[in-house]
XYZ file of C-alpha atoms in Angstrom:
188
model
C 47.784 259.835 303.763
C 45.698 258.560 301.063
C 43.931 256.140 301.062
C 43.794 253.505 298.014
C 41.092 253.495 295.032
C 39.654 249.743 295.493
C 39.517 250.123 291.121
C 43.095 252.232 291.184
C 44.900 250.793 288.455
C 48.731 249.058 288.852
C 51.659 251.459 287.901
C 54.286 248.791 285.167
C 57.665 249.052 284.140
C 57.933 246.730 280.914
C 61.124 246.235 278.924
C 59.926 245.614 275.786
C 62.060 243.992 272.862
C 61.708 243.930 268.831
C 63.160 244.962 266.062
C 62.448 248.417 263.480
C 63.056 249.140 260.075
C 66.324 248.827 259.479
C 67.940 246.992 262.574
C 70.334 244.092 262.949
C 69.790 243.715 266.333
C 67.160 243.389 268.849
C 66.233 246.530 270.147
C 65.288 247.842 273.700
C 62.521 250.188 275.563
C 61.191 250.696 279.122
C 57.744 251.475 278.783
C 55.486 252.952 281.974
C 51.499 251.058 281.245
C 48.557 251.060 283.898
C 45.928 248.914 284.376
C 45.144 245.540 286.107
C 47.357 242.957 285.014
C 49.905 242.485 282.210
C 47.418 241.446 280.301
C 45.453 243.564 280.033
C 47.713 246.568 278.924
C 49.043 245.439 275.674
C 47.531 248.272 273.068
C 49.598 250.460 275.643
C 53.027 248.784 275.230
C 51.916 248.574 271.801
C 50.446 252.534 271.631
C 54.497 252.867 273.188
C 56.744 250.431 270.967
C 58.467 252.318 268.186
C 59.304 250.233 265.458
C 57.132 247.264 264.404
C 54.778 244.896 266.156
C 55.350 241.408 265.412
C 57.823 240.302 267.293
C 56.458 242.575 270.180
C 57.150 241.098 273.367
C 57.903 241.675 276.922
C 61.576 241.285 278.852
C 61.164 242.161 281.426
C 58.461 243.652 284.055
C 57.535 244.702 287.407
C 54.835 245.720 289.035
C 56.060 249.456 290.742
C 54.076 249.239 294.123
C 57.088 249.579 296.254
C 60.999 251.134 295.585
C 62.582 250.728 298.542
C 61.435 253.276 301.577
C 58.231 254.264 299.989
C 54.925 252.608 298.575
C 53.548 253.763 294.778
C 50.182 254.299 294.096
C 48.131 255.557 291.105
C 45.251 258.523 292.923
C 43.063 260.644 291.554
C 44.658 263.540 292.845
C 47.587 265.004 292.153
C 50.883 264.576 295.098
C 51.334 266.534 297.899
C 55.332 268.354 297.772
C 57.894 265.260 298.757
C 59.400 262.532 297.209
C 58.740 261.478 293.141
C 59.357 258.802 291.258
C 61.787 258.531 288.891
C 63.931 255.734 286.320
C 66.839 256.377 285.422
C 68.893 253.991 283.154
C 72.304 254.761 284.033
C 75.432 252.744 281.029
C 79.032 251.581 281.478
C 81.825 249.864 280.223
C 83.620 246.752 280.458
C 87.389 246.624 279.219
C 87.788 244.355 276.116
C 83.874 243.772 275.799
C 81.852 245.022 272.381
C 78.862 247.692 273.585
C 77.916 249.488 276.288
C 76.575 247.631 279.390
C 72.765 249.099 281.325
C 71.260 248.922 284.341
C 68.055 250.746 285.160
C 66.542 251.758 288.751
C 63.672 253.182 289.818
C 64.111 255.651 293.053
C 62.026 258.014 295.057
C 63.988 261.549 295.545
C 63.273 265.045 295.916
C 64.662 265.053 292.407
C 66.932 264.278 289.400
C 70.108 265.120 291.222
C 69.487 263.278 294.108
C 68.650 260.580 291.807
C 71.799 260.513 289.544
C 74.251 260.471 292.479
C 72.531 257.829 293.823
C 72.300 255.323 291.057
C 75.449 256.407 289.752
C 76.486 255.117 293.234
C 74.174 251.896 293.734
C 74.116 250.685 289.174
C 76.777 249.395 287.372
C 79.898 249.107 290.233
C 82.932 248.859 288.829
C 82.153 249.458 285.604
C 84.629 251.959 283.327
C 82.481 255.378 282.293
C 79.367 255.396 284.284
C 77.030 257.761 282.794
C 72.996 258.579 283.129
C 71.763 257.632 279.163
C 68.346 258.272 280.475
C 66.015 259.700 283.863
C 62.537 261.946 284.355
C 60.667 261.389 287.053
C 57.234 258.600 286.082
C 54.273 260.717 286.308
C 55.680 262.811 283.523
C 55.665 259.563 281.079
C 53.140 257.020 281.952
C 49.508 257.531 281.016
C 46.810 256.069 282.022
C 43.675 256.147 279.487
C 42.800 259.690 278.937
C 40.946 261.811 280.306
C 41.178 259.917 283.714
C 43.172 261.942 286.092
C 45.599 259.265 287.973
C 48.972 260.861 289.603
C 51.618 258.753 291.169
C 51.597 259.254 294.760
C 54.115 257.437 297.687
C 53.698 257.042 301.004
C 56.934 256.647 303.033
C 56.973 253.014 304.403
C 60.885 252.265 305.745
C 59.730 248.277 305.611
C 59.280 248.995 301.654
C 62.566 246.756 299.514
C 62.933 246.800 295.920
C 59.287 245.935 293.199
C 59.706 242.718 292.589
C 61.024 242.729 288.476
C 59.606 239.433 286.468
C 62.084 238.737 283.587
C 61.731 236.325 280.293
C 60.632 236.102 277.121
C 56.707 236.633 276.965
C 55.624 237.516 273.452
C 52.856 240.098 272.922
C 50.110 237.201 271.524
C 49.122 237.388 267.405
C 45.688 237.493 267.710
C 46.429 240.492 270.203
C 48.550 242.655 267.407
C 46.472 242.685 265.443
C 43.103 243.184 267.411
C 44.745 246.375 267.934
C 45.881 246.435 264.387
C 41.953 246.683 263.286
C 41.356 249.370 265.940
C 43.785 251.680 264.923
C 43.212 251.414 261.349
C 42.356 254.980 259.440
C 38.379 254.623 258.711
C 37.512 255.743 255.627
């Protein structure tokens, strides 16, 4: 089992909320970032958001340090063969209710089919037409600083449960957004 690097960044899953041009309702996206705190990944969150930066906020976040049956860490070496860490977004409906319900999950699994089957059993129980909207291996989408070479590792731990989720309204500070804009402004 790899020994975590004391300088290893922490892996975060973040549900962003905000606006985009011509939208009528608040939009959401789930992104992944790595750093030492939620506050220190704001630039990564702004980089990943597809809409307007004004008003961007965090609606939920979790440090992905564990999922059922496994501890999660970021390491310098690629992982050996074995389970991988996946994110899934499941959709479903409630009779007479306008719109689609969504549930998100983080799973360790041997492949997409296994994760999809588990999520469909466990998420949105009792809803109609439960289906997969999104499913991917987190290692394929998380970006630490380019060239850093961090990889998601799973270590078996029968005592590991769900990651702790924090819900609420956490706006990205206006000063952070302005500094981010200045740093990314094309130079003449």
